[in-house]
Short mmCIF file of C-alpha atoms in Angstrom, two decimals:
data_model
loop_
_atom_site.label_atom_id
_atom_site.label_comp_id
_atom_site.label_asym_id
_atom_site.label_seq_id
_atom_site.Cartn_x
_atom_site.Cartn_y
_atom_site.Cartn_z
CA MET A 1 0.00 0.00 0.00
CA LYS A 2 1.12 3.44 -0.64
CA LYS A 3 1.81 5.55 2.43
CA LEU A 4 -0.39 8.58 2.75
CA SER A 5 1.68 11.61 2.08
CA ALA A 6 1.79 14.22 4.90
CA ARG A 7 -0.50 17.19 4.42
CA ARG A 8 1.50 20.18 3.33
CA ARG A 9 1.00 23.42 5.33
CA HIS A 10 0.11 26.65 3.64
CA PRO A 11 3.19 28.91 3.38
CA LEU A 12 1.39 31.75 5.26
CA ALA A 13 0.34 29.56 8.19
CA ALA A 14 3.50 30.29 10.20
CA LEU A 15 3.03 34.02 9.70
CA VAL A 16 -0.58 33.85 10.87
CA VAL A 17 0.43 31.94 14.00
CA LEU A 18 3.15 34.51 14.76
CA LEU A 19 0.78 37.47 14.38
CA PHE A 20 -1.78 35.76 16.60
CA ALA A 21 0.83 35.18 19.30
CA LEU A 22 1.95 38.81 19.14
CA ALA A 23 -1.63 40.01 19.42
CA VAL A 24 -2.30 37.85 22.46
CA THR A 25 0.95 38.94 24.09
CA GLY A 26 0.20 42.61 23.44
CA GLY A 27 -3.27 42.26 24.89
CA LEU A 28 -1.97 40.62 28.05
CA TYR A 29 0.70 43.30 28.45
CA ALA A 30 -1.85 46.08 28.02
CA ALA A 31 -4.08 44.44 30.62
CA PHE A 32 -1.47 43.72 33.26
CA ALA A 33 1.47 46.10 32.59
CA PRO A 34 1.83 49.25 34.81
CA ALA A 35 0.34 52.49 33.54
CA ASP A 36 2.44 54.81 31.41
CA LYS A 37 4.43 57.37 33.43
CA ALA A 38 2.65 60.33 31.86
CA GLN A 39 -0.71 58.78 32.58
CA ALA A 40 0.34 58.08 36.16
CA ASP A 41 1.48 61.69 36.58
CA ASP A 42 -1.85 62.96 35.23
CA THR A 43 -3.71 60.72 37.64
CA ALA A 44 -1.63 61.91 40.59
CA GLN A 45 -2.16 65.55 39.57
CA SER A 46 -5.91 65.03 39.25
CA LEU A 47 -6.01 63.45 42.69
CA ALA A 48 -4.00 66.34 44.17
CA ILE A 49 -6.42 68.86 42.63
CA LYS A 50 -9.40 66.91 43.98
CA GLU A 51 -7.97 66.78 47.51
CA GLY A 52 -6.88 70.42 47.29
CA LYS A 53 -10.40 71.46 46.38
CA LYS A 54 -11.70 69.82 49.55
CA LEU A 55 -9.11 71.63 51.68
CA PHE A 56 -9.91 74.89 49.91
CA ALA A 57 -13.62 74.55 50.60
CA VAL A 58 -12.94 74.19 54.33
CA GLY A 59 -10.15 76.69 54.93
CA CYS A 60 -10.23 79.25 52.12
CA ALA A 61 -13.63 79.49 50.42
CA SER A 62 -15.21 81.66 53.11
CA CYS A 63 -12.97 84.57 52.04
CA HIS A 64 -11.90 83.72 48.49
CA GLY A 65 -15.16 82.21 47.21
CA THR A 66 -16.06 78.61 46.46
CA GLY A 67 -14.34 78.78 43.08
CA GLY A 68 -11.51 81.12 44.08
CA GLN A 69 -13.22 84.02 42.33
CA GLY A 70 -12.80 86.30 45.34
CA THR A 71 -15.24 88.09 47.64
CA SER A 72 -15.39 91.32 49.58
CA ASP A 73 -13.26 89.62 52.25
CA GLY A 74 -10.55 88.20 49.98
CA PRO A 75 -9.08 88.71 46.50
CA SER A 76 -9.52 86.42 43.53
CA LEU A 77 -7.03 83.56 43.29
CA VAL A 78 -7.54 82.92 39.59
CA GLY A 79 -4.14 83.16 37.92
CA VAL A 80 -2.03 83.65 41.08
CA GLY A 81 -0.36 80.29 40.52
CA ALA A 82 0.98 77.57 42.78
CA ALA A 83 3.93 79.68 43.96
CA ALA A 84 1.63 82.22 45.64
CA VAL A 85 -0.17 79.47 47.55
CA ASP A 86 3.08 77.81 48.58
CA PHE A 87 4.35 81.13 49.93
CA GLN A 88 1.19 82.33 51.68
CA VAL A 89 0.24 78.99 53.24
CA GLY A 90 3.82 77.81 53.80
CA THR A 91 4.64 80.92 55.85
CA GLY A 92 1.39 80.68 57.83
CA ARG A 93 0.00 83.95 56.51
CA MET A 94 -2.97 82.07 55.11
CA PRO A 95 -5.52 81.28 56.33
CA ALA A 96 -5.52 84.77 57.83
CA GLN A 97 -6.00 84.97 61.57
CA GLN A 98 -7.89 88.24 61.38
CA PRO A 99 -8.29 91.13 58.93
CA GLY A 100 -5.87 93.99 59.24
CA ALA A 101 -3.47 96.29 57.45
CA GLN A 102 -1.14 93.37 56.83
CA VAL A 103 -1.24 89.65 57.50
CA PRO A 104 1.78 88.67 59.64
CA ARG A 105 3.82 85.52 59.38
CA LYS A 106 2.84 82.77 61.82
CA LYS A 107 3.08 79.01 62.28
CA ASN A 108 1.41 77.19 59.40
CA ILE A 109 -1.42 74.74 60.03
CA TYR A 110 -0.99 72.60 56.91
CA ASN A 111 1.66 69.98 56.24
CA ASN A 112 3.71 69.92 53.03
CA ALA A 113 1.44 67.42 51.27
CA GLU A 114 -1.64 69.54 51.99
CA ILE A 115 0.11 72.70 50.82
CA ASP A 116 1.00 70.94 47.55
CA GLN A 117 -2.63 69.89 47.13
CA LEU A 118 -3.94 73.41 47.76
CA ALA A 119 -1.36 74.78 45.33
CA ALA A 120 -2.38 72.24 42.68
CA TYR A 121 -6.04 73.21 43.00
CA VAL A 122 -5.41 76.98 42.82
CA ALA A 123 -3.04 76.45 39.86
CA SER A 124 -5.87 74.64 38.06
CA LEU A 125 -8.01 77.81 38.26
CA GLY A 126 -5.66 79.74 35.98
CA ALA A 127 -2.07 79.85 34.80
CA GLY A 128 0.40 81.50 37.16
CA PRO A 129 3.94 81.21 38.57
CA ALA A 130 4.87 77.64 39.50
CA VAL A 131 6.67 76.58 42.66
CA PRO A 132 10.41 77.01 41.94
CA SER A 133 12.75 74.06 41.87
CA LYS A 134 15.65 73.83 44.31
CA ASP A 135 18.14 74.71 41.55
CA GLN A 136 16.42 78.07 41.10
CA TYR A 137 16.92 79.29 44.66
CA SER A 138 19.97 77.32 45.75
CA PRO A 139 22.97 79.61 46.47
CA ASP A 140 25.30 77.22 44.64
CA GLY A 141 26.98 79.09 41.78
CA ALA A 142 25.28 82.40 42.62
CA ASP A 143 27.02 85.80 42.57
CA VAL A 144 26.62 87.18 46.10
CA GLY A 145 28.13 90.56 45.18
CA LYS A 146 25.72 91.01 42.29
CA GLY A 147 22.87 89.93 44.55
CA GLY A 148 23.83 92.67 47.02
CA GLU A 149 23.73 95.31 44.29
CA LEU A 150 20.33 94.11 43.07
CA PHE A 151 18.93 93.97 46.60
CA ARG A 152 20.07 97.49 47.46
CA THR A 153 18.59 98.77 44.22
CA ASN A 154 15.22 97.01 44.32
CA CYS A 155 14.51 95.93 47.91
CA ALA A 156 16.46 97.94 50.50
CA GLN A 157 14.01 100.86 50.43
CA CYS A 158 11.53 98.69 52.36
CA HIS A 159 13.46 95.73 53.76
CA ASN A 160 16.60 97.62 54.83
CA PHE A 161 20.07 96.97 53.45
CA THR A 162 20.43 93.56 55.05
CA GLY A 163 16.79 92.49 54.98
CA LYS A 164 16.00 93.34 58.62
CA GLY A 165 12.65 94.83 57.64
CA GLY A 166 11.15 98.26 58.13
CA ALA A 167 7.99 100.28 58.71
CA LEU A 168 5.66 101.39 55.92
CA THR A 169 2.57 103.61 55.89
CA ASN A 170 -0.87 103.00 57.45
CA GLY A 171 0.24 100.23 59.79
CA LYS A 172 1.94 98.19 57.08
CA PHE A 173 5.51 96.94 57.28
CA ALA A 174 8.20 95.15 55.32
CA PRO A 175 8.91 91.94 57.24
CA THR A 176 12.37 90.78 58.19
CA LEU A 177 13.94 88.31 55.79
CA GLU A 178 16.18 86.77 58.42
CA GLY A 179 15.45 83.08 58.84
CA VAL A 180 13.04 82.93 55.91
CA ASP A 181 13.26 79.83 53.70
CA PRO A 182 15.13 80.65 50.45
CA LYS A 183 12.25 79.13 48.46
CA HIS A 184 9.80 81.54 50.06
CA ILE A 185 12.07 84.51 49.32
CA TYR A 186 12.19 83.47 45.67
CA GLU A 187 8.40 83.00 45.59
CA ALA A 188 7.85 86.42 47.15
CA MET A 189 9.86 88.05 44.38
CA GLU A 190 7.95 86.02 41.81
CA THR A 191 4.44 86.69 43.11
CA GLY A 192 4.60 90.02 44.97
CA PRO A 193 2.60 89.26 48.13
CA GLN A 194 0.57 91.99 49.86
CA ASN A 195 2.41 95.35 49.61
CA MET A 196 5.38 93.99 47.71
CA PRO A 197 5.63 94.44 43.92
CA SER A 198 6.19 91.34 41.83
CA PHE A 199 9.49 90.86 40.01
CA GLY A 200 8.86 88.57 37.07
CA ASP A 201 11.61 87.28 34.85
CA GLY A 202 11.28 90.44 32.78
CA SER A 203 12.26 92.58 35.79
CA LEU A 204 14.64 90.20 37.54
CA SER A 205 15.85 87.11 35.73
CA GLN A 206 16.00 83.75 37.45
CA GLU A 207 19.75 84.24 37.87
CA ASN A 208 19.16 87.66 39.46
CA LYS A 209 16.68 86.22 41.95
CA LYS A 210 19.10 83.45 42.78
CA ASP A 211 21.85 86.04 43.41
CA ILE A 212 19.57 88.00 45.78
CA VAL A 213 18.66 84.86 47.72
CA ALA A 214 22.36 84.03 48.04
CA TYR A 215 23.14 87.57 49.26
CA LEU A 216 20.48 87.40 51.98
CA GLY A 217 21.82 84.04 53.08
CA ALA A 218 25.32 85.51 53.28
CA VAL A 219 24.40 88.56 55.37
CA ASN A 220 21.88 86.83 57.65
CA GLY A 221 23.38 83.34 57.97
CA ASP A 222 24.48 81.65 61.16
CA ASP A 223 28.13 82.17 60.25
CA THR A 224 27.75 85.84 59.27
CA GLU A 225 30.31 88.12 60.92
CA SER A 226 29.88 91.81 61.77
CA PRO A 227 33.29 93.49 61.31
CA GLY A 228 31.97 96.76 62.74
CA GLY A 229 30.90 95.23 66.03
CA LEU A 230 27.27 95.40 67.14
CA ASP A 231 24.99 95.72 64.13
CA LEU A 232 22.23 97.33 66.24
CA GLY A 233 19.53 95.54 64.32
CA GLY A 234 21.06 96.41 60.98
CA LEU A 235 18.83 99.48 60.73
CA GLY A 236 21.57 101.78 59.50
CA PRO A 237 22.38 105.37 60.57
CA VAL A 238 19.12 105.95 62.47
CA SER A 239 19.73 103.36 65.16
CA GLU A 240 23.47 104.04 65.12
CA GLY A 241 22.93 107.78 65.54
CA LEU A 242 20.40 107.23 68.33
CA PHE A 243 22.79 104.87 70.11
CA GLY A 244 25.62 107.39 69.81
CA TYR A 245 23.41 110.26 70.96
CA ILE A 246 22.04 108.51 74.03
CA PHE A 247 25.17 106.78 75.26
CA GLY A 248 27.67 109.34 73.98
CA LEU A 249 25.81 112.32 75.38
CA GLY A 250 25.11 110.40 78.57
CA ALA A 251 28.80 109.68 78.98
CA LEU A 252 29.68 113.37 78.44
CA VAL A 253 27.12 114.46 81.03
CA ALA A 254 28.50 111.95 83.53
CA VAL A 255 32.05 113.18 82.94
CA ALA A 256 30.95 116.81 83.31
CA ILE A 257 29.23 116.07 86.63
CA TRP A 258 32.28 114.21 87.90
CA VAL A 259 34.61 117.07 86.94
CA ALA A 260 32.30 119.66 88.55
CA ALA A 261 32.09 117.63 91.75
CA ARG A 262 35.85 117.28 91.91
CA THR A 263 36.31 121.02 91.34
CA THR A 264 33.86 121.95 94.10
CA LYS A 265 35.66 119.69 96.60
CA ALA A 266 38.98 121.22 95.64
CA LYS A 267 37.72 124.76 96.28
CA LYS A 268 36.28 123.86 99.70
CA SER A 269 39.51 122.34 100.82
#
């Protein structure tokens, strides 16, 4: 008997099997593989905005409106950006304790994660300055001398030459910059909180802001030396003149009394 010849496969059969295997593998990967990084970032951002909206409704909406549009008790937050929120909430100025000429710095009531969530929600209301990265305000590579020149030109009129602060009109004041986080100093220049004008990149470049932050760190740091002796608060000729007047004149009066007393005793003897 003749042996039955083996059935010959179609030449495209192997290709069909390969395509089928690739399709199955791709489907399994799509079903079980981790989400794409961009998609994961979008999800995390959406979650931060959602949680930030809840925090905003409890702690901010009474003054700034349920949608951040502003009310008679608080300005609109549309377009202020995440940097403004990070500064105001991170320094404890917001939520405000009570209305007044100026909101002072105080201990903040939100942790870093909650501040980030509030900032994400407010940033979603309108484009504005973002929270700066550490490279932007780090003193590494900054020109301290240039920062001093820029600070004396743009900031010393209110904050004093070394950032000790000063009085303004109608109960307002320029706060001291000693001990303030470098990130918050950068954000203040970027956003212009309260009575302070904003210095965008058109007015002061990112490098200029970095130089100013480095200068303030140099003159108000823990290792800062005062070659002239007591700095008397760093308030300049006013405090120095008052110190000289009170103690210098007092010393002269004391010497005059001592000389007069000695002269009177000499005459009596």
